[in-house]
């Protein structure tokens, strides 16, 4: 006979990596509330509040704005599988790990994927990007708004403008930027945006907020082939969340409570004030890292506010430093990977975690760990 387990006692961690981020205490409390059924009017009311909160954070009036069950990659697969049909031409703007994941998903959908590449850590030249789109005339264009593998921010304005000139749909990975930077879906010209719950929104992993423009929804309605993915078929999901409220799958109710609370924290603070807080703490962290003699990988102007990539100083082993931070302070940061393995640290200041006190804590802990 096996004995039962000891009471669950997770170690205390300070999550300052690329995600998951520190969860707001109020989010944990919301998750402990009693669940209702997935067809209960209360659930749909929560869902309406989530829609309003997401519209504010994303900067959009898109009616089709909701949370998909699954992590950020589920949002990515929903975006690609619903809007990139077999035989279509997809351009992926590729300058990091998550662009590669989009490329792989596009290929699995049977699309012809063309890549417009920039080195990891760099952004794209707007004019060259636009020219490539005009020359290739793709059906869809995808880019990563905040590349968490490198710390590079791509606003997408030039990409979206050129894509719309040739009638292409635009897809943006906003997994780390949602809740930490302005995305402004409508003015940027993004047709399909997706994100996650566990980075800028300070909730646990499990939901993927998605928003689709009326243009994208028209394309979806006109689609002649059936999406090979049943679970992520937005036509079916729209029927559950927005239309007939017909059972599709059992929504993870507690996660919807969490997301509602995470979004409510944003609405209480004010979207603009939240972005300003992330920007100020970003600047403060960069100044602190530079005071330690560290250089940033990414040029000013295209840096994300939620994810920082200082270069590992010469003669320093990044694993040793990360081990010290964890052992001495319970602080989790991450290193680089792929072409950036061993070369950068990845330090996240997301949502709840983006505070001046945390910046001081991080810089102090790094000062000790680097010697
Ligand atoms: C984390 C991340 C993803 C993947 O999200 P998961 O929640 O891990 O599935 C996709 N894109 C970017 C930019 C990310 O940072």
GROMACS .gro file of C-alpha atoms and ligand atoms in nm:
model
  386
    1UNK     CA    1   0.000   0.000   0.000
    2UNK     CA    2   0.146   0.339  -0.090
    3UNK     CA    3   0.133   0.617   0.166
    4UNK     CA    4  -0.034   0.946   0.087
    5UNK     CA    5   0.160   1.257  -0.010
    6UNK     CA    6   0.276   1.533   0.223
    7UNK     CA    7   0.076   1.857   0.200
    8UNK     CA    8   0.156   2.042  -0.121
    9UNK     CA    9   0.420   2.303  -0.046
   10UNK     CA   10   0.565   2.464  -0.357
   11UNK     CA   11   0.898   2.644  -0.300
   12UNK     CA   12   0.879   3.024  -0.293
   13UNK     CA   13   1.011   3.150  -0.623
   14UNK     CA   14   1.046   3.501  -0.757
   15UNK     CA   15   0.964   3.454  -1.123
   16UNK     CA   16   1.165   3.708  -1.322
   17UNK     CA   17   1.223   3.494  -1.628
   18UNK     CA   18   1.046   3.502  -1.965
   19UNK     CA   19   0.733   3.349  -1.810
   20UNK     CA   20   0.544   3.229  -1.623
   21UNK     CA   21   0.550   3.553  -1.426
   22UNK     CA   22   0.457   3.627  -1.065
   23UNK     CA   23   0.085   3.571  -1.012
   24UNK     CA   24  -0.111   3.849  -0.843
   25UNK     CA   25  -0.251   3.738  -0.501
   26UNK     CA   26  -0.600   3.849  -0.605
   27UNK     CA   27  -0.578   3.615  -0.905
   28UNK     CA   28  -0.509   3.319  -0.675
   29UNK     CA   29  -0.809   3.420  -0.462
   30UNK     CA   30  -1.034   3.439  -0.767
   31UNK     CA   31  -0.926   3.090  -0.870
   32UNK     CA   32  -1.041   2.953  -0.536
   33UNK     CA   33  -1.404   3.060  -0.595
   34UNK     CA   34  -1.663   2.790  -0.666
   35UNK     CA   35  -1.696   2.696  -1.025
   36UNK     CA   36  -2.021   2.703  -1.220
   37UNK     CA   37  -2.107   2.498  -1.527
   38UNK     CA   38  -1.963   2.598  -1.862
   39UNK     CA   39  -2.314   2.680  -1.990
   40UNK     CA   40  -2.418   2.877  -1.681
   41UNK     CA   41  -2.523   3.238  -1.751
   42UNK     CA   42  -2.270   3.345  -1.485
   43UNK     CA   43  -1.990   3.196  -1.691
   44UNK     CA   44  -2.100   3.390  -1.999
   45UNK     CA   45  -2.117   3.705  -1.789
   46UNK     CA   46  -1.756   3.648  -1.679
   47UNK     CA   47  -1.672   3.591  -2.041
   48UNK     CA   48  -1.825   3.927  -2.141
   49UNK     CA   49  -1.612   4.100  -1.878
   50UNK     CA   50  -1.306   3.921  -2.012
   51UNK     CA   51  -1.393   4.044  -2.361
   52UNK     CA   52  -1.411   4.405  -2.239
   53UNK     CA   53  -1.087   4.374  -2.043
   54UNK     CA   54  -0.905   4.220  -2.338
   55UNK     CA   55  -1.035   4.487  -2.575
   56UNK     CA   56  -0.887   4.753  -2.344
   57UNK     CA   57  -0.551   4.576  -2.307
   58UNK     CA   58  -0.524   4.494  -2.677
   59UNK     CA   59  -0.649   4.838  -2.787
   60UNK     CA   60  -0.928   4.715  -3.010
   61UNK     CA   61  -1.299   4.733  -3.074
   62UNK     CA   62  -1.298   4.384  -3.232
   63UNK     CA   63  -1.616   4.209  -3.113
   64UNK     CA   64  -1.446   3.871  -3.161
   65UNK     CA   65  -1.209   3.894  -2.866
   66UNK     CA   66  -1.198   3.600  -2.628
   67UNK     CA   67  -0.982   3.347  -2.446
   68UNK     CA   68  -0.899   3.010  -2.598
   69UNK     CA   69  -0.843   2.715  -2.363
   70UNK     CA   70  -0.473   2.637  -2.388
   71UNK     CA   71  -0.145   2.823  -2.355
   72UNK     CA   72   0.005   3.080  -2.591
   73UNK     CA   73   0.096   2.813  -2.843
   74UNK     CA   74  -0.272   2.717  -2.868
   75UNK     CA   75  -0.342   3.077  -2.966
   76UNK     CA   76  -0.066   3.058  -3.224
   77UNK     CA   77  -0.208   2.736  -3.366
   78UNK     CA   78  -0.560   2.882  -3.366
   79UNK     CA   79  -0.436   3.186  -3.559
   80UNK     CA   80  -0.242   2.983  -3.814
   81UNK     CA   81  -0.487   2.694  -3.858
   82UNK     CA   82  -0.792   2.916  -3.905
   83UNK     CA   83  -0.640   3.181  -4.129
   84UNK     CA   84  -0.366   3.002  -4.323
   85UNK     CA   85  -0.523   2.742  -4.549
   86UNK     CA   86  -0.339   2.470  -4.741
   87UNK     CA   87  -0.175   2.613  -5.053
   88UNK     CA   88  -0.170   2.969  -4.924
   89UNK     CA   89   0.144   3.180  -4.921
   90UNK     CA   90   0.252   3.291  -4.573
   91UNK     CA   91   0.537   3.530  -4.499
   92UNK     CA   92   0.690   3.495  -4.153
   93UNK     CA   93   0.909   3.775  -4.023
   94UNK     CA   94   1.177   3.569  -3.854
   95UNK     CA   95   1.421   3.702  -3.593
   96UNK     CA   96   1.384   3.458  -3.304
   97UNK     CA   97   1.254   3.132  -3.165
   98UNK     CA   98   0.881   3.199  -3.174
   99UNK     CA   99   0.891   3.306  -3.540
  100UNK     CA  100   1.039   2.962  -3.607
  101UNK     CA  101   0.747   2.798  -3.426
  102UNK     CA  102   0.505   2.996  -3.646
  103UNK     CA  103   0.699   2.883  -3.953
  104UNK     CA  104   0.664   2.520  -3.846
  105UNK     CA  105   0.291   2.559  -3.785
  106UNK     CA  106   0.244   2.727  -4.123
  107UNK     CA  107   0.423   2.439  -4.296
  108UNK     CA  108   0.211   2.183  -4.110
  109UNK     CA  109  -0.099   2.360  -4.244
  110UNK     CA  110   0.030   2.299  -4.596
  111UNK     CA  111   0.112   2.662  -4.664
  112UNK     CA  112   0.410   2.782  -4.864
  113UNK     CA  113   0.609   2.968  -4.601
  114UNK     CA  114   0.855   3.239  -4.701
  115UNK     CA  115   1.082   3.383  -4.435
  116UNK     CA  116   1.207   3.739  -4.416
  117UNK     CA  117   1.494   3.707  -4.172
  118UNK     CA  118   1.687   3.931  -3.937
  119UNK     CA  119   1.957   3.814  -3.694
  120UNK     CA  120   1.838   3.723  -3.342
  121UNK     CA  121   1.840   4.042  -3.136
  122UNK     CA  122   1.772   4.272  -3.431
  123UNK     CA  123   1.456   4.420  -3.577
  124UNK     CA  124   1.352   4.456  -3.941
  125UNK     CA  125   1.413   4.738  -4.183
  126UNK     CA  126   1.063   4.876  -4.250
  127UNK     CA  127   1.124   4.967  -4.614
  128UNK     CA  128   1.283   4.632  -4.700
  129UNK     CA  129   1.004   4.447  -4.517
  130UNK     CA  130   0.737   4.636  -4.709
  131UNK     CA  131   0.913   4.579  -5.039
  132UNK     CA  132   0.934   4.204  -4.975
  133UNK     CA  133   0.560   4.190  -4.906
  134UNK     CA  134   0.476   4.392  -5.219
  135UNK     CA  135   0.697   4.168  -5.434
  136UNK     CA  136   0.568   3.838  -5.293
  137UNK     CA  137   0.197   3.924  -5.256
  138UNK     CA  138   0.129   3.666  -4.981
  139UNK     CA  139  -0.213   3.566  -4.847
  140UNK     CA  140  -0.100   3.619  -4.489
  141UNK     CA  141   0.185   3.780  -4.301
  142UNK     CA  142   0.294   3.687  -3.949
  143UNK     CA  143   0.529   3.856  -3.705
  144UNK     CA  144   0.613   3.846  -3.336
  145UNK     CA  145   0.528   4.173  -3.159
  146UNK     CA  146   0.749   4.092  -2.859
  147UNK     CA  147   1.015   3.824  -2.925
  148UNK     CA  148   1.070   3.675  -2.580
  149UNK     CA  149   1.373   3.478  -2.701
  150UNK     CA  150   1.563   3.798  -2.782
  151UNK     CA  151   1.387   4.099  -2.625
  152UNK     CA  152   1.311   4.261  -2.961
  153UNK     CA  153   0.991   4.460  -3.013
  154UNK     CA  154   0.838   4.488  -3.360
  155UNK     CA  155   0.551   4.737  -3.375
  156UNK     CA  156   0.427   4.587  -3.701
  157UNK     CA  157   0.295   4.915  -3.843
  158UNK     CA  158   0.495   4.905  -4.166
  159UNK     CA  159   0.445   4.530  -4.205
  160UNK     CA  160   0.067   4.557  -4.162
  161UNK     CA  161   0.035   4.855  -4.397
  162UNK     CA  162   0.221   4.674  -4.675
  163UNK     CA  163   0.028   4.352  -4.612
  164UNK     CA  164  -0.305   4.532  -4.645
  165UNK     CA  165  -0.190   4.696  -4.969
  166UNK     CA  166  -0.162   4.348  -5.123
  167UNK     CA  167  -0.475   4.217  -4.951
  168UNK     CA  168  -0.293   3.992  -4.703
  169UNK     CA  169  -0.418   3.915  -4.355
  170UNK     CA  170  -0.185   4.005  -4.066
  171UNK     CA  171  -0.114   3.780  -3.767
  172UNK     CA  172   0.073   3.907  -3.461
  173UNK     CA  173   0.217   3.709  -3.170
  174UNK     CA  174   0.148   3.932  -2.871
  175UNK     CA  175   0.219   3.665  -2.611
  176UNK     CA  176   0.456   3.877  -2.399
  177UNK     CA  177   0.345   4.223  -2.503
  178UNK     CA  178  -0.021   4.200  -2.394
  179UNK     CA  179  -0.057   4.398  -2.072
  180UNK     CA  180   0.300   4.528  -2.082
  181UNK     CA  181   0.317   4.748  -2.395
  182UNK     CA  182   0.068   4.922  -2.623
  183UNK     CA  183  -0.035   4.691  -2.909
  184UNK     CA  184  -0.319   4.904  -3.051
  185UNK     CA  185  -0.452   4.629  -3.274
  186UNK     CA  186  -0.687   4.858  -3.466
  187UNK     CA  187  -0.448   5.142  -3.548
  188UNK     CA  188  -0.153   4.908  -3.606
  189UNK     CA  189  -0.359   4.707  -3.853
  190UNK     CA  190  -0.335   4.364  -3.690
  191UNK     CA  191  -0.607   4.124  -3.809
  192UNK     CA  192  -0.537   3.836  -3.573
  193UNK     CA  193  -0.359   3.875  -3.239
  194UNK     CA  194  -0.301   3.609  -2.978
  195UNK     CA  195  -0.140   3.601  -2.635
  196UNK     CA  196  -0.124   3.399  -2.313
  197UNK     CA  197  -0.236   3.435  -1.952
  198UNK     CA  198   0.099   3.373  -1.776
  199UNK     CA  199   0.321   3.658  -1.888
  200UNK     CA  200   0.201   4.018  -1.900
  201UNK     CA  201  -0.134   3.937  -1.740
  202UNK     CA  202   0.012   3.780  -1.422
  203UNK     CA  203  -0.214   3.475  -1.423
  204UNK     CA  204  -0.114   3.108  -1.431
  205UNK     CA  205  -0.069   2.945  -1.772
  206UNK     CA  206  -0.379   2.799  -1.933
  207UNK     CA  207  -0.558   3.054  -2.148
  208UNK     CA  208  -0.476   3.224  -2.474
  209UNK     CA  209  -0.653   3.554  -2.541
  210UNK     CA  210  -0.723   3.603  -2.912
  211UNK     CA  211  -0.871   3.893  -3.106
  212UNK     CA  212  -0.980   3.891  -3.471
  213UNK     CA  213  -1.072   4.187  -3.690
  214UNK     CA  214  -1.404   4.192  -3.879
  215UNK     CA  215  -1.192   4.143  -4.192
  216UNK     CA  216  -1.044   3.825  -4.047
  217UNK     CA  217  -1.390   3.703  -3.946
  218UNK     CA  218  -1.517   3.761  -4.303
  219UNK     CA  219  -1.229   3.552  -4.437
  220UNK     CA  220  -1.309   3.281  -4.183
  221UNK     CA  221  -1.676   3.274  -4.283
  222UNK     CA  222  -1.583   3.249  -4.650
  223UNK     CA  223  -1.332   2.970  -4.590
  224UNK     CA  224  -1.409   2.674  -4.814
  225UNK     CA  225  -1.190   2.407  -4.651
  226UNK     CA  226  -1.255   2.266  -4.305
  227UNK     CA  227  -0.995   2.341  -4.036
  228UNK     CA  228  -0.813   2.015  -3.958
  229UNK     CA  229  -0.810   2.121  -3.595
  230UNK     CA  230  -1.148   2.065  -3.434
  231UNK     CA  231  -1.056   2.197  -3.090
  232UNK     CA  232  -0.919   2.527  -3.222
  233UNK     CA  233  -1.177   2.583  -3.496
  234UNK     CA  234  -1.281   2.944  -3.435
  235UNK     CA  235  -1.612   2.891  -3.616
  236UNK     CA  236  -1.707   2.633  -3.355
  237UNK     CA  237  -1.565   2.841  -3.070
  238UNK     CA  238  -1.761   3.145  -3.187
  239UNK     CA  239  -2.073   2.935  -3.174
  240UNK     CA  240  -2.000   2.850  -2.809
  241UNK     CA  241  -1.884   3.186  -2.675
  242UNK     CA  242  -2.069   3.430  -2.899
  243UNK     CA  243  -2.346   3.262  -3.087
  244UNK     CA  244  -2.578   2.985  -2.982
  245UNK     CA  245  -2.376   2.915  -2.666
  246UNK     CA  246  -2.369   2.559  -2.782
  247UNK     CA  247  -2.143   2.320  -2.591
  248UNK     CA  248  -1.807   2.284  -2.758
  249UNK     CA  249  -1.569   2.188  -2.477
  250UNK     CA  250  -1.575   2.237  -2.102
  251UNK     CA  251  -1.414   2.576  -2.050
  252UNK     CA  252  -1.159   2.576  -1.763
  253UNK     CA  253  -1.378   2.791  -1.541
  254UNK     CA  254  -1.120   2.868  -1.269
  255UNK     CA  255  -0.880   2.999  -1.531
  256UNK     CA  256  -1.151   3.230  -1.663
  257UNK     CA  257  -1.195   3.363  -1.309
  258UNK     CA  258  -0.819   3.416  -1.295
  259UNK     CA  259  -0.810   3.600  -1.626
  260UNK     CA  260  -1.105   3.818  -1.527
  261UNK     CA  261  -0.919   3.922  -1.211
  262UNK     CA  262  -0.592   3.977  -1.397
  263UNK     CA  263  -0.773   4.203  -1.642
  264UNK     CA  264  -0.958   4.380  -1.363
  265UNK     CA  265  -0.621   4.472  -1.211
  266UNK     CA  266  -0.532   4.632  -1.545
  267UNK     CA  267  -0.860   4.824  -1.564
  268UNK     CA  268  -0.821   4.949  -1.205
  269UNK     CA  269  -0.468   5.072  -1.268
  270UNK     CA  270  -0.559   5.210  -1.610
  271UNK     CA  271  -0.416   5.070  -1.930
  272UNK     CA  272  -0.196   5.374  -2.000
  273UNK     CA  273  -0.067   5.387  -1.641
  274UNK     CA  274   0.018   5.019  -1.662
  275UNK     CA  275   0.219   5.063  -1.979
  276UNK     CA  276   0.394   5.368  -1.828
  277UNK     CA  277   0.486   5.161  -1.520
  278UNK     CA  278   0.637   4.890  -1.740
  279UNK     CA  279   0.829   5.147  -1.941
  280UNK     CA  280   0.964   5.322  -1.629
  281UNK     CA  281   1.076   4.996  -1.466
  282UNK     CA  282   1.226   4.883  -1.796
  283UNK     CA  283   1.435   5.204  -1.811
  284UNK     CA  284   1.533   5.163  -1.447
  285UNK     CA  285   1.645   4.803  -1.499
  286UNK     CA  286   1.846   4.891  -1.811
  287UNK     CA  287   2.020   5.170  -1.615
  288UNK     CA  288   2.088   4.928  -1.329
  289UNK     CA  289   2.228   4.660  -1.559
  290UNK     CA  290   2.448   4.914  -1.733
  291UNK     CA  291   2.574   5.033  -1.394
  292UNK     CA  292   2.694   4.675  -1.342
  293UNK     CA  293   2.892   4.700  -1.665
  294UNK     CA  294   2.646   4.494  -1.869
  295UNK     CA  295   2.559   4.581  -2.227
  296UNK     CA  296   2.213   4.531  -2.374
  297UNK     CA  297   2.178   4.300  -2.677
  298UNK     CA  298   1.893   4.503  -2.828
  299UNK     CA  299   1.923   4.860  -2.955
  300UNK     CA  300   1.718   5.129  -2.778
  301UNK     CA  301   1.390   5.195  -2.961
  302UNK     CA  302   1.316   4.829  -3.036
  303UNK     CA  303   1.341   4.694  -2.681
  304UNK     CA  304   1.049   4.521  -2.515
  305UNK     CA  305   0.950   4.664  -2.177
  306UNK     CA  306   0.876   4.325  -2.024
  307UNK     CA  307   1.183   4.123  -2.125
  308UNK     CA  308   1.546   4.229  -2.102
  309UNK     CA  309   1.849   4.068  -2.261
  310UNK     CA  310   2.175   4.198  -2.112
  311UNK     CA  311   2.482   4.029  -2.254
  312UNK     CA  312   2.668   3.793  -2.021
  313UNK     CA  313   2.991   3.977  -1.935
  314UNK     CA  314   3.317   3.825  -2.061
  315UNK     CA  315   3.456   3.565  -1.823
  316UNK     CA  316   3.118   3.508  -1.654
  317UNK     CA  317   2.933   3.177  -1.675
  318UNK     CA  318   2.561   3.241  -1.711
  319UNK     CA  319   2.460   2.913  -1.545
  320UNK     CA  320   2.666   2.995  -1.234
  321UNK     CA  321   2.502   3.333  -1.202
  322UNK     CA  322   2.152   3.192  -1.243
  323UNK     CA  323   2.227   2.920  -0.989
  324UNK     CA  324   2.342   3.179  -0.734
  325UNK     CA  325   2.031   3.390  -0.786
  326UNK     CA  326   1.812   3.087  -0.730
  327UNK     CA  327   2.000   2.952  -0.427
  328UNK     CA  328   2.045   3.285  -0.250
  329UNK     CA  329   1.721   3.461  -0.334
  330UNK     CA  330   1.483   3.213  -0.498
  331UNK     CA  331   1.505   3.435  -0.809
  332UNK     CA  332   1.443   3.270  -1.143
  333UNK     CA  333   1.580   3.434  -1.456
  334UNK     CA  334   1.669   3.249  -1.775
  335UNK     CA  335   1.960   3.236  -2.015
  336UNK     CA  336   1.959   3.268  -2.390
  337UNK     CA  337   1.913   2.973  -2.622
  338UNK     CA  338   1.966   2.890  -2.988
  339UNK     CA  339   2.219   3.137  -3.133
  340UNK     CA  340   2.212   3.328  -2.802
  341UNK     CA  341   2.294   3.031  -2.575
  342UNK     CA  342   2.536   3.140  -2.303
  343UNK     CA  343   2.544   3.494  -2.441
  344UNK     CA  344   2.254   3.674  -2.273
  345UNK     CA  345   2.039   3.661  -1.964
  346UNK     CA  346   1.664   3.690  -2.010
  347UNK     CA  347   1.507   3.894  -1.733
  348UNK     CA  348   1.132   3.952  -1.722
  349UNK     CA  349   0.945   4.235  -1.554
  350UNK     CA  350   0.586   4.146  -1.629
  351UNK     CA  351   0.260   4.268  -1.479
  352UNK     CA  352   0.266   4.219  -1.103
  353UNK     CA  353   0.644   4.173  -1.112
  354UNK     CA  354   0.721   4.508  -1.276
  355UNK     CA  355   0.797   4.726  -0.973
  356UNK     CA  356   1.080   4.962  -0.879
  357UNK     CA  357   1.147   4.753  -0.566
  358UNK     CA  358   1.188   4.440  -0.779
  359UNK     CA  359   1.432   4.621  -1.006
  360UNK     CA  360   1.642   4.714  -0.700
  361UNK     CA  361   1.622   4.357  -0.576
  362UNK     CA  362   1.731   4.216  -0.914
  363UNK     CA  363   2.017   4.460  -0.965
  364UNK     CA  364   2.140   4.405  -0.607
  365UNK     CA  365   2.125   4.027  -0.641
  366UNK     CA  366   2.303   4.038  -0.977
  367UNK     CA  367   2.575   4.268  -0.838
  368UNK     CA  368   2.655   4.003  -0.576
  369UNK     CA  369   2.622   3.710  -0.815
  370UNK     CA  370   2.847   3.855  -1.085
  371UNK     CA  371   3.157   3.881  -0.863
  372LIG     C1  372   0.579   3.208  -2.436
  372LIG     C2  373   0.563   3.244  -2.578
  372LIG     C3  374   0.490   3.164  -2.668
  372LIG     C4  375   0.437   3.028  -2.631
  372LIG     O1  376   0.345   3.035  -2.531
  372LIG     P1  377   0.316   2.908  -2.437
  372LIG     O2  378   0.222   2.968  -2.337
  372LIG     O3  379   0.447   2.865  -2.380
  372LIG     O4  380   0.252   2.804  -2.520
  372LIG     C5  381   0.471   3.210  -2.798
  372LIG     N1  382   0.523   3.327  -2.838
  372LIG     C6  383   0.596   3.407  -2.755
  372LIG     C7  384   0.648   3.536  -2.806
  372LIG     C8  385   0.617   3.367  -2.624
  372LIG     O5  386   0.689   3.447  -2.543
   0.00000   0.00000   0.00000
